[in-house]
mmCIF file of C-alpha atoms and ligand atoms in Angstrom:
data_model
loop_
_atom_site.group_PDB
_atom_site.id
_atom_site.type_symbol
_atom_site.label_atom_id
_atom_site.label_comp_id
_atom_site.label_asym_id
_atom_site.label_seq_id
_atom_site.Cartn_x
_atom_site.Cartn_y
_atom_site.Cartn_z
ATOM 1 C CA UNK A 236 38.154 3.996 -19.242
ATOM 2 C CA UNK A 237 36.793 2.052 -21.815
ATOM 3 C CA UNK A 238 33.644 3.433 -23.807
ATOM 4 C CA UNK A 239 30.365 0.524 -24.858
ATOM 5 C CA UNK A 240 28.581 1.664 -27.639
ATOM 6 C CA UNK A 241 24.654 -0.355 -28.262
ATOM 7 C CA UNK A 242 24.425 -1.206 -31.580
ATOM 8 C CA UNK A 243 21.948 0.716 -33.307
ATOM 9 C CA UNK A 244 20.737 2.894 -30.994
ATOM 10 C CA UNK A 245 23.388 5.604 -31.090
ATOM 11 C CA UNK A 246 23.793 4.961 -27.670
ATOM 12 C CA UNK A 247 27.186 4.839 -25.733
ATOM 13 C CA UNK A 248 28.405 5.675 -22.179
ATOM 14 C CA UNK A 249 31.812 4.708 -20.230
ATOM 15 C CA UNK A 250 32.608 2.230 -18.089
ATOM 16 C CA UNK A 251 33.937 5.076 -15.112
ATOM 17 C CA UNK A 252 34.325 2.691 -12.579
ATOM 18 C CA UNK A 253 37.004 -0.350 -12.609
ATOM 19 C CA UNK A 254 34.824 -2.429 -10.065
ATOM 20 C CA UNK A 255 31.449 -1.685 -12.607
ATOM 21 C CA UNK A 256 29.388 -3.724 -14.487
ATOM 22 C CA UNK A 257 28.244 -3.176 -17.870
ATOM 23 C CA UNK A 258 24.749 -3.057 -16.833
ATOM 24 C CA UNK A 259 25.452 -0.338 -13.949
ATOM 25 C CA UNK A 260 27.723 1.641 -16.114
ATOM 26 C CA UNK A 261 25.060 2.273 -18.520
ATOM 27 C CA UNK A 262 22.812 2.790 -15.759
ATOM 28 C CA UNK A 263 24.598 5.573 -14.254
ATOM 29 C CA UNK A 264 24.684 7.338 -17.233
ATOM 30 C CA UNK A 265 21.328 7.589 -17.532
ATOM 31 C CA UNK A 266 20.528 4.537 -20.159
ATOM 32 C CA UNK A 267 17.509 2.695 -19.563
ATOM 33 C CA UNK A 268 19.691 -1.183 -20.349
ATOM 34 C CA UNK A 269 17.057 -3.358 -19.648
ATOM 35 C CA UNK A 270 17.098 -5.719 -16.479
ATOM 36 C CA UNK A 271 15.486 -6.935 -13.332
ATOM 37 C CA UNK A 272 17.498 -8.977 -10.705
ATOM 38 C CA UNK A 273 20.924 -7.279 -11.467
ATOM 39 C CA UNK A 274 22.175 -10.651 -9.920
ATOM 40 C CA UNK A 275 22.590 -13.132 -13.020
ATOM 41 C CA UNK A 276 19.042 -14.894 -12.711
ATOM 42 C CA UNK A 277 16.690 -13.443 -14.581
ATOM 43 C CA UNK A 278 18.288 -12.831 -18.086
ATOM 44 C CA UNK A 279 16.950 -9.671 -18.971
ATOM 45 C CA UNK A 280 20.206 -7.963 -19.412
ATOM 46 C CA UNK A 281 21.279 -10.801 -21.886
ATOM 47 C CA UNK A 282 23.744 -8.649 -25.043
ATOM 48 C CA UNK A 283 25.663 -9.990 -27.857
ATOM 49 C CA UNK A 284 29.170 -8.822 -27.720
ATOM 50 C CA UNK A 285 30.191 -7.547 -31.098
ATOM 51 C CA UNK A 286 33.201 -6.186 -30.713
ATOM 52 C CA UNK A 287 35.955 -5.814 -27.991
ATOM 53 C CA UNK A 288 36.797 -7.690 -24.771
ATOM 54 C CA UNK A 289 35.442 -8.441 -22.105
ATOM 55 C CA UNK A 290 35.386 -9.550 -18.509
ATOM 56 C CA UNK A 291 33.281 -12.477 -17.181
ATOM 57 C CA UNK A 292 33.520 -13.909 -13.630
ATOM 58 C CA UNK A 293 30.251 -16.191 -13.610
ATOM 59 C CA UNK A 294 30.389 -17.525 -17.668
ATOM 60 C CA UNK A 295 27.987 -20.375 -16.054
ATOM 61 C CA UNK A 296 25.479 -17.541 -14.358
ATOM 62 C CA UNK A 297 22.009 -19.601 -14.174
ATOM 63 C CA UNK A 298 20.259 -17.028 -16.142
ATOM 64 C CA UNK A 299 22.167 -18.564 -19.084
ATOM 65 C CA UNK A 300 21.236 -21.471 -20.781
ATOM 66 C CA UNK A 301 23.115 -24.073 -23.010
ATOM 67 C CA UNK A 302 22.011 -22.640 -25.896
ATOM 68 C CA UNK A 303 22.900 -18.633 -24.803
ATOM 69 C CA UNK A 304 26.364 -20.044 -23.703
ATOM 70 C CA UNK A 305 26.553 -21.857 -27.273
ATOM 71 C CA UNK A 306 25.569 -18.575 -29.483
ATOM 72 C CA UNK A 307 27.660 -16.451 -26.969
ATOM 73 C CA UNK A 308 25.430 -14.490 -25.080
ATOM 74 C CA UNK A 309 26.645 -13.217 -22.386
ATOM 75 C CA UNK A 310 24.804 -11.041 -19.062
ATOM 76 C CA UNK A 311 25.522 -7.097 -18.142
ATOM 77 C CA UNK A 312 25.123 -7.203 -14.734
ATOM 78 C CA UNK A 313 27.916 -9.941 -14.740
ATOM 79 C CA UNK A 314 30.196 -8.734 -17.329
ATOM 80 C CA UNK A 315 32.921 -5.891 -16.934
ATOM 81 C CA UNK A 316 34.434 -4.569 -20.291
ATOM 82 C CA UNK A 317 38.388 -4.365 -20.292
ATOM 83 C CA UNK A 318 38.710 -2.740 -23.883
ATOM 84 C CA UNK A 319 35.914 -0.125 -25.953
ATOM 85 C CA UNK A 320 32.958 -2.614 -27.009
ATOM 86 C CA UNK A 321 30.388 -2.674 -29.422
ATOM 87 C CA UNK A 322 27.162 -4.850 -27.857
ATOM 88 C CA UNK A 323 23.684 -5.427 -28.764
ATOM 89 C CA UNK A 324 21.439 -5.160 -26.352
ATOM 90 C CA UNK A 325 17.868 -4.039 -25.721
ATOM 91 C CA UNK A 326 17.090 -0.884 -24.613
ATOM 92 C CA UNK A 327 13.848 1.012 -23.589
ATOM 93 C CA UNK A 328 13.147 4.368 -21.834
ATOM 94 C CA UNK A 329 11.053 2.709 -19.493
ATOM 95 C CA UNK A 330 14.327 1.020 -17.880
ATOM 96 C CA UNK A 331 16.109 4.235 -17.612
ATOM 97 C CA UNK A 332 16.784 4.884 -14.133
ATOM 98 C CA UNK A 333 14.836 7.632 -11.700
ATOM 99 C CA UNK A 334 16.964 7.693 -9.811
ATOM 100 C CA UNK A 335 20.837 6.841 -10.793
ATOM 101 C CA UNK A 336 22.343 4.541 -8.760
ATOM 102 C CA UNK A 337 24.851 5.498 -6.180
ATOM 103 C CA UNK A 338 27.430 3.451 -4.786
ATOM 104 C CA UNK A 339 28.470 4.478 -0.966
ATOM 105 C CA UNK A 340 30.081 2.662 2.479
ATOM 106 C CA UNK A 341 27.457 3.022 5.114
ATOM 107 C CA UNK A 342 27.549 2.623 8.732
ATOM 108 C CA UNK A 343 24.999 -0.060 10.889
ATOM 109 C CA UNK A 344 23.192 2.738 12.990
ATOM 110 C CA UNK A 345 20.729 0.115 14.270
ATOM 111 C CA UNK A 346 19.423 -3.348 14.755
ATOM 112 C CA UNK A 347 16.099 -5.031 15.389
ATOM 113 C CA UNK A 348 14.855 -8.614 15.950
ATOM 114 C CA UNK A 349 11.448 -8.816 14.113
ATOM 115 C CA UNK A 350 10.746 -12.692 13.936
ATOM 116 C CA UNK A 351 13.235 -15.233 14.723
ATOM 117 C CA UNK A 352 14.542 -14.609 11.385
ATOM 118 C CA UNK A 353 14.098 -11.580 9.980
ATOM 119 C CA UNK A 354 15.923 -8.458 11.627
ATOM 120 C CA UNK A 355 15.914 -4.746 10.396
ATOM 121 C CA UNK A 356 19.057 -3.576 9.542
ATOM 122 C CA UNK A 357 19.163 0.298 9.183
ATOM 123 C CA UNK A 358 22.256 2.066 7.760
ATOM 124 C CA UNK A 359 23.388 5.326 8.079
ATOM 125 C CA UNK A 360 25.267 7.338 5.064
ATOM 126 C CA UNK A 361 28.377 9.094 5.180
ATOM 127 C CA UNK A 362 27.061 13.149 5.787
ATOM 128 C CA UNK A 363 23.071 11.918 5.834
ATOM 129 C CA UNK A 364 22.996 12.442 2.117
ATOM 130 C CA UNK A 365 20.030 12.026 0.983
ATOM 131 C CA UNK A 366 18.632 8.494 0.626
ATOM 132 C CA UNK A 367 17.247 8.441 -2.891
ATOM 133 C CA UNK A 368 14.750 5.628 -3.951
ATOM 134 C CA UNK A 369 11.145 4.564 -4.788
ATOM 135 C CA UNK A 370 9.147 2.622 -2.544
ATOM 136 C CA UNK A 371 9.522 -0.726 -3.742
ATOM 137 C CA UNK A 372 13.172 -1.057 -5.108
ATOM 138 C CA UNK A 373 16.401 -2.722 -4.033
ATOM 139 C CA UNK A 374 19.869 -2.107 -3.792
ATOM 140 C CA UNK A 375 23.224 -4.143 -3.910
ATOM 141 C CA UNK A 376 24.689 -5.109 -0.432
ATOM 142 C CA UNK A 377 28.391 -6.313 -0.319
ATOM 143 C CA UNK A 378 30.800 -6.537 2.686
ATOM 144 C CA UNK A 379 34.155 -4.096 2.191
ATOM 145 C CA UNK A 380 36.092 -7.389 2.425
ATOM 146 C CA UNK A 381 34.268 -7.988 -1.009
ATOM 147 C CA UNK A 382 31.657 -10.820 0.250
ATOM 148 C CA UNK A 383 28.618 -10.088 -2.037
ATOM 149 C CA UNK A 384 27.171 -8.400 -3.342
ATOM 150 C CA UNK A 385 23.002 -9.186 -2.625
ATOM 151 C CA UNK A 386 20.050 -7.752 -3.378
ATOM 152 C CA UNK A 387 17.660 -6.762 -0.358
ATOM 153 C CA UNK A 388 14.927 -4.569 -0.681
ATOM 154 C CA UNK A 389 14.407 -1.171 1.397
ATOM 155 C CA UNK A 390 11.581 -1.246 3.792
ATOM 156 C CA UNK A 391 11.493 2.604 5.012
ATOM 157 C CA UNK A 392 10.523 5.892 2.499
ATOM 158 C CA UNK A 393 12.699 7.888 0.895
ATOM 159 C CA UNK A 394 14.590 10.547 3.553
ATOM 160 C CA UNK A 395 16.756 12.963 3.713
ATOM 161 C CA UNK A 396 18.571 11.968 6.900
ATOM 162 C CA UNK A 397 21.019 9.160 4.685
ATOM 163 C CA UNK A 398 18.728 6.225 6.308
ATOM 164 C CA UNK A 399 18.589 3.104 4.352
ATOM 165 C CA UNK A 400 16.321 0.365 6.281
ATOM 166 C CA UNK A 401 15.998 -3.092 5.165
ATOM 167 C CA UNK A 402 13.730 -6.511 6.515
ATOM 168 C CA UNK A 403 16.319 -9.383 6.116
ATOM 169 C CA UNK A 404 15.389 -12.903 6.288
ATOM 170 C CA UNK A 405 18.447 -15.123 6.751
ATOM 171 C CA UNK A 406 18.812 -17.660 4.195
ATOM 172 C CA UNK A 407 19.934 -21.370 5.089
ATOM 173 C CA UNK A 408 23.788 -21.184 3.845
ATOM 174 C CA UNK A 409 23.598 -17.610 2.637
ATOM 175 C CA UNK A 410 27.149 -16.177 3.265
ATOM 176 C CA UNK A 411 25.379 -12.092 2.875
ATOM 177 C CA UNK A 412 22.508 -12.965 4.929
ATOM 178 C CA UNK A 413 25.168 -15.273 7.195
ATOM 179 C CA UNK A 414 27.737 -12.657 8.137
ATOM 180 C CA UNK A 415 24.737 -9.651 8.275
ATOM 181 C CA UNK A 416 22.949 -11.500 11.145
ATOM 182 C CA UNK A 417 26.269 -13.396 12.553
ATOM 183 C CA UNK A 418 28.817 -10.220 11.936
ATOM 184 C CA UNK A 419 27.738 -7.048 11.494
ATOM 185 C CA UNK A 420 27.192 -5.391 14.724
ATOM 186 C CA UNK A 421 26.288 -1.392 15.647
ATOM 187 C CA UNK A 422 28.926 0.588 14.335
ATOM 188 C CA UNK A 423 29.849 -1.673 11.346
ATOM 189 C CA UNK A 424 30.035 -1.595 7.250
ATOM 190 C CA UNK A 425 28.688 -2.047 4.203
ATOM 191 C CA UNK A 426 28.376 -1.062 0.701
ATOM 192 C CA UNK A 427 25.266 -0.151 -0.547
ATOM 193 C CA UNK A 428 25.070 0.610 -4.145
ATOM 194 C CA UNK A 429 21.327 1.332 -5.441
ATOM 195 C CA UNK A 430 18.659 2.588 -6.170
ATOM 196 C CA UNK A 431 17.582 -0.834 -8.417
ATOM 197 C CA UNK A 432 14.680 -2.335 -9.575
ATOM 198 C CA UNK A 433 11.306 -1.529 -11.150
ATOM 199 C CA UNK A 434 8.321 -3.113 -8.717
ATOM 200 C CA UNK A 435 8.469 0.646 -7.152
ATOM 201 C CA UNK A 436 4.887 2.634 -6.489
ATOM 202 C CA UNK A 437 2.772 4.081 -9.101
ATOM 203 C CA UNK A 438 2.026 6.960 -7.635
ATOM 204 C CA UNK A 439 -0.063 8.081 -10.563
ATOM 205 C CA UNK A 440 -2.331 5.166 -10.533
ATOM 206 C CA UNK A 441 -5.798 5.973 -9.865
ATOM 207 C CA UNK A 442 -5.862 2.392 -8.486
ATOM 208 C CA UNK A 443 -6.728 0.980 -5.117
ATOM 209 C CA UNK A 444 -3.428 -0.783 -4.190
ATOM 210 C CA UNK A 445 -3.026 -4.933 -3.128
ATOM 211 C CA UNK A 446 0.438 -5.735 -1.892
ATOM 212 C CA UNK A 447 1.469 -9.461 -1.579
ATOM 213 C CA UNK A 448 4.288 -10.479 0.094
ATOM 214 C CA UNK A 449 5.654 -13.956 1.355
ATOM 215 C CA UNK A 450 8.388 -14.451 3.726
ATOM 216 C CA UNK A 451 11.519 -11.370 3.455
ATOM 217 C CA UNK A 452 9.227 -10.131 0.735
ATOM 218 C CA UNK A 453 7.567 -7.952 3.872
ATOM 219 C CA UNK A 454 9.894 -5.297 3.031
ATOM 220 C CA UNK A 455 9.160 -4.066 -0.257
ATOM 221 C CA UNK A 456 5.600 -4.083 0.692
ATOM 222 C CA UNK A 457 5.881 -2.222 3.464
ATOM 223 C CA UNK A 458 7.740 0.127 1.820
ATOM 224 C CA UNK A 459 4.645 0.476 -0.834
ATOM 225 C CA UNK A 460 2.387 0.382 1.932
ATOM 226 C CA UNK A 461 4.202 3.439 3.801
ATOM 227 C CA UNK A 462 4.528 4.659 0.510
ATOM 228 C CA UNK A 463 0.956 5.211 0.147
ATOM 229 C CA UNK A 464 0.074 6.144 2.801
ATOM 230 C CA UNK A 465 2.315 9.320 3.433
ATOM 231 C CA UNK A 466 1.954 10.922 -0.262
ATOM 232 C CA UNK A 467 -0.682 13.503 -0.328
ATOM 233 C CA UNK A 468 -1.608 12.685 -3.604
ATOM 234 C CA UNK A 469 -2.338 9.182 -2.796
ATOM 235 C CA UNK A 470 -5.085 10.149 -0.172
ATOM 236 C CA UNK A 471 -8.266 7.603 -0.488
ATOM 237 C CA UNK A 472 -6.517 5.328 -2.087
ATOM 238 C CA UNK A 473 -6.655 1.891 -0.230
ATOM 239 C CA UNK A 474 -4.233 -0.640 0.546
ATOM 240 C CA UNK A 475 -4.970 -4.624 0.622
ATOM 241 C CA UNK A 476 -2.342 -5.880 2.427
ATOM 242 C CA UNK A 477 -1.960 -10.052 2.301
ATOM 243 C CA UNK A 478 1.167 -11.626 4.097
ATOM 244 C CA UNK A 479 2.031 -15.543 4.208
ATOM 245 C CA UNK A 480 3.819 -17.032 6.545
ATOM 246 C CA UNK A 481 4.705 -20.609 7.304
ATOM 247 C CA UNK A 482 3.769 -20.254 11.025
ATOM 248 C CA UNK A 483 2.278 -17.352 12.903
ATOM 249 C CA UNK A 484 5.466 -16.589 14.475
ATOM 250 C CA UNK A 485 6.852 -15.562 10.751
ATOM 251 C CA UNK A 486 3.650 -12.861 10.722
ATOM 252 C CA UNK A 487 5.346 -9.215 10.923
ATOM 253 C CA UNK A 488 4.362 -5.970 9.615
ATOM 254 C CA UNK A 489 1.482 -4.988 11.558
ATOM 255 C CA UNK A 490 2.702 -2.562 14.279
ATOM 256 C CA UNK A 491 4.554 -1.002 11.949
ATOM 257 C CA UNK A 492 1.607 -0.325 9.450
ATOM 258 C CA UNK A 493 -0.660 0.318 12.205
ATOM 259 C CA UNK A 494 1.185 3.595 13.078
ATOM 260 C CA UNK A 495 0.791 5.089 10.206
ATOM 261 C CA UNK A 496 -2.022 7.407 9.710
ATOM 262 C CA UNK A 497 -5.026 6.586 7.903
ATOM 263 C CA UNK A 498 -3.932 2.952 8.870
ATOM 264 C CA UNK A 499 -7.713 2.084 10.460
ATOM 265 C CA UNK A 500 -9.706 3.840 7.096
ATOM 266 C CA UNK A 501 -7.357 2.857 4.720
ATOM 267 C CA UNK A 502 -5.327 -0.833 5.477
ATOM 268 C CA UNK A 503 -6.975 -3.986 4.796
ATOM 269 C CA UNK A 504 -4.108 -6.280 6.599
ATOM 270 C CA UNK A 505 -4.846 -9.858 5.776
ATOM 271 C CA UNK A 506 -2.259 -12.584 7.400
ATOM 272 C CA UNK A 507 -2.730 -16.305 6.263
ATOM 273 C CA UNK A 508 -0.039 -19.406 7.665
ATOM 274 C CA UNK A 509 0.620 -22.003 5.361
ATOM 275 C CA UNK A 510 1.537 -24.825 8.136
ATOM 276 C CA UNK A 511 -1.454 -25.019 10.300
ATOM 277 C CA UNK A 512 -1.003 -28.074 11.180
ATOM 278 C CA UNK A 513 1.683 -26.682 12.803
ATOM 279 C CA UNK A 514 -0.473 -24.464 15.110
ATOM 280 C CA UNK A 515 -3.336 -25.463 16.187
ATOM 281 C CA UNK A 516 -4.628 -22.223 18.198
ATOM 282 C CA UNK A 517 -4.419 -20.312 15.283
ATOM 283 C CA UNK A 518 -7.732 -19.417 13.363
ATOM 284 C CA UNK A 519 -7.310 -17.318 10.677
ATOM 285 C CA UNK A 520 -6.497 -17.839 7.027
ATOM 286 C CA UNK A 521 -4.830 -20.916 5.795
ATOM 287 C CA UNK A 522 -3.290 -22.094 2.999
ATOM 288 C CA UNK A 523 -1.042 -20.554 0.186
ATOM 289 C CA UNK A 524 -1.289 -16.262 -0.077
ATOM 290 C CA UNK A 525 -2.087 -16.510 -4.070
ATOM 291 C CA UNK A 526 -5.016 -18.806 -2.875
ATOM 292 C CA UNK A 527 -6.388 -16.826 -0.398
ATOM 293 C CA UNK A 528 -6.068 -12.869 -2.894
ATOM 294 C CA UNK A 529 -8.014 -15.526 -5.145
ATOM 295 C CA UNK A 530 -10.896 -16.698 -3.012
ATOM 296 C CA UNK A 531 -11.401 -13.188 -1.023
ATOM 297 C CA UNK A 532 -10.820 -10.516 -4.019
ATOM 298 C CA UNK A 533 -11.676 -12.932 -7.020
ATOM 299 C CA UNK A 534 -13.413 -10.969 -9.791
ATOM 300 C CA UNK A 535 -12.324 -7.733 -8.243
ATOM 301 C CA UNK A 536 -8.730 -8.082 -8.724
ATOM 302 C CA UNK A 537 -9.014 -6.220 -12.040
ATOM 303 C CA UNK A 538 -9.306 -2.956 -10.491
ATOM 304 C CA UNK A 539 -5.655 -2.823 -8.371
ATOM 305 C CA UNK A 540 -2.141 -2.124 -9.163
ATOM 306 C CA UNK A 541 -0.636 -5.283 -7.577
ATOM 307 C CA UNK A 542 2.545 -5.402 -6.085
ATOM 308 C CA UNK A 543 4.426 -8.617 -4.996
ATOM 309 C CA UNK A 544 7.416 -10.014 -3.319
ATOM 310 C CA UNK A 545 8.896 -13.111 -1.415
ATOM 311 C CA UNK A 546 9.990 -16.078 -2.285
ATOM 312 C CA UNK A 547 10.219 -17.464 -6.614
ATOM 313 C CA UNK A 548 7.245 -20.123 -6.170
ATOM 314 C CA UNK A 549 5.301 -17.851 -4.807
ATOM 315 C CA UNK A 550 5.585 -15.004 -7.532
ATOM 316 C CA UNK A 551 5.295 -17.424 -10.026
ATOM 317 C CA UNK A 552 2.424 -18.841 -8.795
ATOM 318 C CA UNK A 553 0.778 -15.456 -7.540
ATOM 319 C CA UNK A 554 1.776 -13.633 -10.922
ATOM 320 C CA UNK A 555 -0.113 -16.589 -12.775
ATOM 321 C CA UNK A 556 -3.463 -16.512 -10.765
ATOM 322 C CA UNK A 557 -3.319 -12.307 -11.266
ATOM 323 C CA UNK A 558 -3.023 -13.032 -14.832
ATOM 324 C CA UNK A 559 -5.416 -16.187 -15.803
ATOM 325 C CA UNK A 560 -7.617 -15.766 -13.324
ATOM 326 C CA UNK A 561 -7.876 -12.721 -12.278
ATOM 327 C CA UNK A 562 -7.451 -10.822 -15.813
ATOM 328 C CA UNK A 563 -5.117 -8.620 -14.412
ATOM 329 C CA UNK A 564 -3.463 -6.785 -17.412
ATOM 330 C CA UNK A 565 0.517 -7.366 -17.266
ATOM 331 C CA UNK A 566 1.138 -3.617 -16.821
ATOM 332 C CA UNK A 567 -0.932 -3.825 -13.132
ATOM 333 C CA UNK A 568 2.075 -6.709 -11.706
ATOM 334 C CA UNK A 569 4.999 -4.982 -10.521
ATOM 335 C CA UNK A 570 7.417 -7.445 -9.132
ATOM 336 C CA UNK A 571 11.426 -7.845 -9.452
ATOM 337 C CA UNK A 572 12.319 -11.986 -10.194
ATOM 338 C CA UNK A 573 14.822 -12.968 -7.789
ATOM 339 C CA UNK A 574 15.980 -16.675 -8.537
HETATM 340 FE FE1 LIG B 750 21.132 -9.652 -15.363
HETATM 341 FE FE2 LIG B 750 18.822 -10.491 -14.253
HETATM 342 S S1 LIG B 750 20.426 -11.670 -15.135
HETATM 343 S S2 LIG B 750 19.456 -8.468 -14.706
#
């Protein structure tokens, strides 16, 4: 079992698990290793090995560049150790898991159309243990036949009936997304290993809430959305809701907001199509979802705690306006990059 120690921090925890990461061994003991994606795109988890070996199946991961390749830089949540190490790497408390993350084979309880491509998976855990998250994060899917793993977000609340629920848009050529919609049936597997991620709610935030998704980024946000809406503490608090589609066909989220109470007081839903020319009988918002927040919330956008998911572009581009335009202070974005 070898041990990784973090240069200069004092810091060191064991690698328990032979099929573990660097990044989720530290992680599971508690360490707050800094990351986002946990799926070699982002390079937040980048460390310099000091001393020891170690084990790397993607060396050519995008998250690294030419020049991190060249001064040996190498990424934790790709990167197994096979003897002690000695790393640098950054560390802050802020990473540090609530949550640790759990790895467990779940069972397909249920499946649901909700747009011609997006279906809700829910799974069901061995004994109903408890399913342990914040509204907002992801967790690591992979097939017991070792396809995977991906990252999909949860879409339901924390429970304590072992149900994991998650919106899944199925990606051209994906082989997860592939064999989830084309495979798994009722009754079938899947590992889940999470809690990740760090776009969960502030519950403490005194802030009115804006939630921006595009595409399969429905399901965080409705996670946030629920989220708010069934914690006491969170009463008043109100919820601008914006989703983009391409077409009005991809517009989802509704009837399942609309049943939650305080829903008509408290849920500003606000769905825009960027292909109108597409349909023509549609008249509501059109254009791209950062553009519309912009033009409707403008100088207001100051006062939320803004949470966003879908697609890269559309981060980018939303996480921009929040910033230049609307003067949103960095620590107000929650958002995990996926790449
Ligand atoms: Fe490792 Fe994103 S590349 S966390």
């Amino acid at each position: 079992m070898p041990t990784i120690k973090i240069e200069g921090t004092g810091e060191q925890f064991e690698q328990t698990e032979s099929q573990d990461c660097i990044l989720r061994a530290g992680l599971t003991a508690g360490y707050g290793l800094a990351y986002e994606c946990n799926s070699g795109g982002c390079g937040t988890c980048k460390f310099q090995l000091i001393e020891g070996e170690i084990e790397e199946p993607w060396p050519t991961a995008p998250a690294l560049s030419a020049r991190d390749i060249k001064k040996g830089r190498k990424l934790a949540c790709q990167c197994k150790a096979k003897t002690d190490l000695v790393i640098k790497m950054r560390t802050d408390p802020e990473y540090a898991p609530i949550n640790l993350p759990a790895r467990f084979e779940a069972t397909l309880s249920s499946r649901r159309d909700v747009t011609s491509d997006i279906v809700e998976f829910c799974f069901q855990a061995p004994d109903s243990a408890d399913a342990k998250f914040l509204p907002g994060q992801y967790a690591m899917l992979t097939f017991p036949d070792g396809r995977g793993p991906r990252a999909y977000s949860m879409s339901n609340l924390p429970n304590g009936d072992g149900v994991w629920e998650f919106w899944i848009r199925r990606k051209p050529g994906g082989e997860v997304s592939g064999a989830l919609f084309d495979e798994l049936r009722v009754g079938g597997r899947i590992v889940v290993d999470g809690p990740y991620g760090h776009a969960y709610l502030r519950a403490e935030s005194e802030r009115d809430i804006l939630c921006i998704a595009g595409g399969s980024g429905i399901s965080p946000m409705l996670s946030i959305a629920r989220g708010v809406l069934m914690d006491p503490d969170m009463e008043g608090r109100q919820v601008h809701f914006y989703f983009g589609g391409r077409t009005p066909d991809d517009l989802c989220g509704l009837d399942e907001l609309k049943v939650l109470p305080g829903f008509q007081e408290r849920v500003h839903y606000h769905p825009a199509i960027s292909m109108p020319e597409e349909s023509p009988e549609w008249t509501g918002d059109t254009g791209f979802i950062h553009e519309i927040v912009e033009n409707q919330l403008g100088n207001e956008l100051s006062r939320f705690e803004c949470y966003l998911a879908g697609p890269p572009p559309m981060v980018q581009a939303t996480t921009k306006m929040l910033q230049l335009q609307g003067n949103v202070p960095t620590g107000q974005i929650h958002y995990d990059p996926f790449y």
